PDB file of C-alpha atoms in Angstrom:
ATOM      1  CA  UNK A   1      -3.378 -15.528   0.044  1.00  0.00           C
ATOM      2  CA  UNK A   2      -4.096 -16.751   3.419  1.00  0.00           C
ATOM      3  CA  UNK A   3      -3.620 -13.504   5.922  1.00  0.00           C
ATOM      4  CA  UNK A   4      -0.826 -16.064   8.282  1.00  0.00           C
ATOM      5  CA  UNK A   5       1.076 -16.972   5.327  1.00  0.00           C
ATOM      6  CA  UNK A   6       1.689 -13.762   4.351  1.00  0.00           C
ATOM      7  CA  UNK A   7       2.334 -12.807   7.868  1.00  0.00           C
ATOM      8  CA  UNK A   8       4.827 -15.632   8.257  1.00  0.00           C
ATOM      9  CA  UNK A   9       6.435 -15.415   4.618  1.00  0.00           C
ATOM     10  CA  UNK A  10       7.094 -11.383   5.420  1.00  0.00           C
ATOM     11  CA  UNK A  11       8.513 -12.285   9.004  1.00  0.00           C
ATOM     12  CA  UNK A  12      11.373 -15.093   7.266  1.00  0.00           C
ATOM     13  CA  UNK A  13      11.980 -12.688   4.493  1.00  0.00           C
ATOM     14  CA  UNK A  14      12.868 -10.528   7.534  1.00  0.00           C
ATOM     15  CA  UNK A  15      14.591 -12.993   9.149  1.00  0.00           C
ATOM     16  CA  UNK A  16      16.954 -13.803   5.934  1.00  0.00           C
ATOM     17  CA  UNK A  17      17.714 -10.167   5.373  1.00  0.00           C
ATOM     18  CA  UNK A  18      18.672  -9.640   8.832  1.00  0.00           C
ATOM     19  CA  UNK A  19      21.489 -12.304   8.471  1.00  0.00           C
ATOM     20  CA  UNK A  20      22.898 -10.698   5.481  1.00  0.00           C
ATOM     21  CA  UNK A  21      23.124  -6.935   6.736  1.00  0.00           C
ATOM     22  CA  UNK A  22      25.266  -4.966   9.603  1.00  0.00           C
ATOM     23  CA  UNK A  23      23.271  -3.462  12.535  1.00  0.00           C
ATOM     24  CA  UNK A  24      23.895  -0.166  10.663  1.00  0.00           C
ATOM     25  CA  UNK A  25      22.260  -1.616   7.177  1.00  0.00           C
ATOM     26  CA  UNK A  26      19.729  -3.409   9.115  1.00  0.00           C
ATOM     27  CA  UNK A  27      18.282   0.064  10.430  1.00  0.00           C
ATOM     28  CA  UNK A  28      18.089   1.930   6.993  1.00  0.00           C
ATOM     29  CA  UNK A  29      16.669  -1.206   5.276  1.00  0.00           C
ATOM     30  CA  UNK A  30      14.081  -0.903   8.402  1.00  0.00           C
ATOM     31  CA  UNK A  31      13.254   2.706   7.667  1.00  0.00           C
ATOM     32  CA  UNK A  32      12.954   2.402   3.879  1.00  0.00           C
ATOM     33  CA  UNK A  33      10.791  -0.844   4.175  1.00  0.00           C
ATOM     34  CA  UNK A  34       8.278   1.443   6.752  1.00  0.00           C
ATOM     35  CA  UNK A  35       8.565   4.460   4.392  1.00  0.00           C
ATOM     36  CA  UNK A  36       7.619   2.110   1.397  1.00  0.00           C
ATOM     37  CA  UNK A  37       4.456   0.819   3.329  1.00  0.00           C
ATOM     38  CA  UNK A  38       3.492   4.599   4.114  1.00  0.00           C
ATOM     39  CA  UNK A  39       3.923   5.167   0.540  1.00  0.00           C
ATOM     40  CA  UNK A  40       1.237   2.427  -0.536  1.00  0.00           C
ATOM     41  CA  UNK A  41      -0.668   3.023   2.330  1.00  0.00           C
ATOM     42  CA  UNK A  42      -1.014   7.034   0.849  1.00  0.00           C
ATOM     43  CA  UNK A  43      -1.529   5.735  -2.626  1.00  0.00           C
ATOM     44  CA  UNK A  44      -4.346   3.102  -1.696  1.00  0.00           C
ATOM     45  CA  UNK A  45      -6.213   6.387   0.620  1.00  0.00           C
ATOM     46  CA  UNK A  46      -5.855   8.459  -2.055  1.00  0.00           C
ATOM     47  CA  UNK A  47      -7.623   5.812  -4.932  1.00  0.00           C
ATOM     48  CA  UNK A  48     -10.146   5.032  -2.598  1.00  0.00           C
ATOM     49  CA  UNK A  49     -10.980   8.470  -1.742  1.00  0.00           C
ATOM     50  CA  UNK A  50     -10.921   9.647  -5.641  1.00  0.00           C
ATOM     51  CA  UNK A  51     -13.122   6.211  -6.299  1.00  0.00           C
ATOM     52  CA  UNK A  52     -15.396   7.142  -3.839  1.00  0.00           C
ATOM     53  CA  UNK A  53     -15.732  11.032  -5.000  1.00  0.00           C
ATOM     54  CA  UNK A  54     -15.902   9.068  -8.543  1.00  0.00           C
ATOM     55  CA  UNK A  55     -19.030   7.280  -7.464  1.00  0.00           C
ATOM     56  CA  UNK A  56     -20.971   9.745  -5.456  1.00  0.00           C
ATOM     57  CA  UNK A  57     -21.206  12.164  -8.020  1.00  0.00           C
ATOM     58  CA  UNK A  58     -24.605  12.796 -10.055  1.00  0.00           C
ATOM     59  CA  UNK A  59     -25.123  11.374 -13.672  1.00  0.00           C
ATOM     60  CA  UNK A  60     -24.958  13.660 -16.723  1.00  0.00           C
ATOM     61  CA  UNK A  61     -28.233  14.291 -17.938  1.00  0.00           C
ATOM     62  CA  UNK A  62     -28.686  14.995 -21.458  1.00  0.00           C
ATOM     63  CA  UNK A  63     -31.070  17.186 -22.542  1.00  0.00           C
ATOM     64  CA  UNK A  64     -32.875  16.406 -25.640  1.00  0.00           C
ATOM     65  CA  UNK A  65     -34.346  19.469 -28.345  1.00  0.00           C
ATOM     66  CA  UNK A  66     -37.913  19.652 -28.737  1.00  0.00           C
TER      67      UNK A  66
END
């Protein structure tokens, strides 16, 4: 998806929602939408940091009998 349509499809989506809620609604729907993007933001560090231990480590060797 082009980085502006998103941009502008998230900012209407905002812009309906703000129509259909109090001031009072409006500010808790605002804090659980920023506590949602910390959420993924955690979960997307935390996969790239165990992908990236994942990768770095050594292969197994196997060691053959004589």
């Amino acid at each position: 998806m082009n980085p502006c349509s998103l941009t502008v499809g998230v900012s209407a989506f905002a812009a309906v929602i703000s129509e259909k809620l109090s001031d009072e609604e409006l500010a808790v729907a605002a804090a659980a939408f920023v506590q949602l993007g910390d959420s993924l933001a955690t979960i997307a560090a935390q996969r790239a940091c165990i992908c990236a231990k994942a990768s770095s480590k050594p292969a197994a060797v196997e060691v053959l009998p004589d």
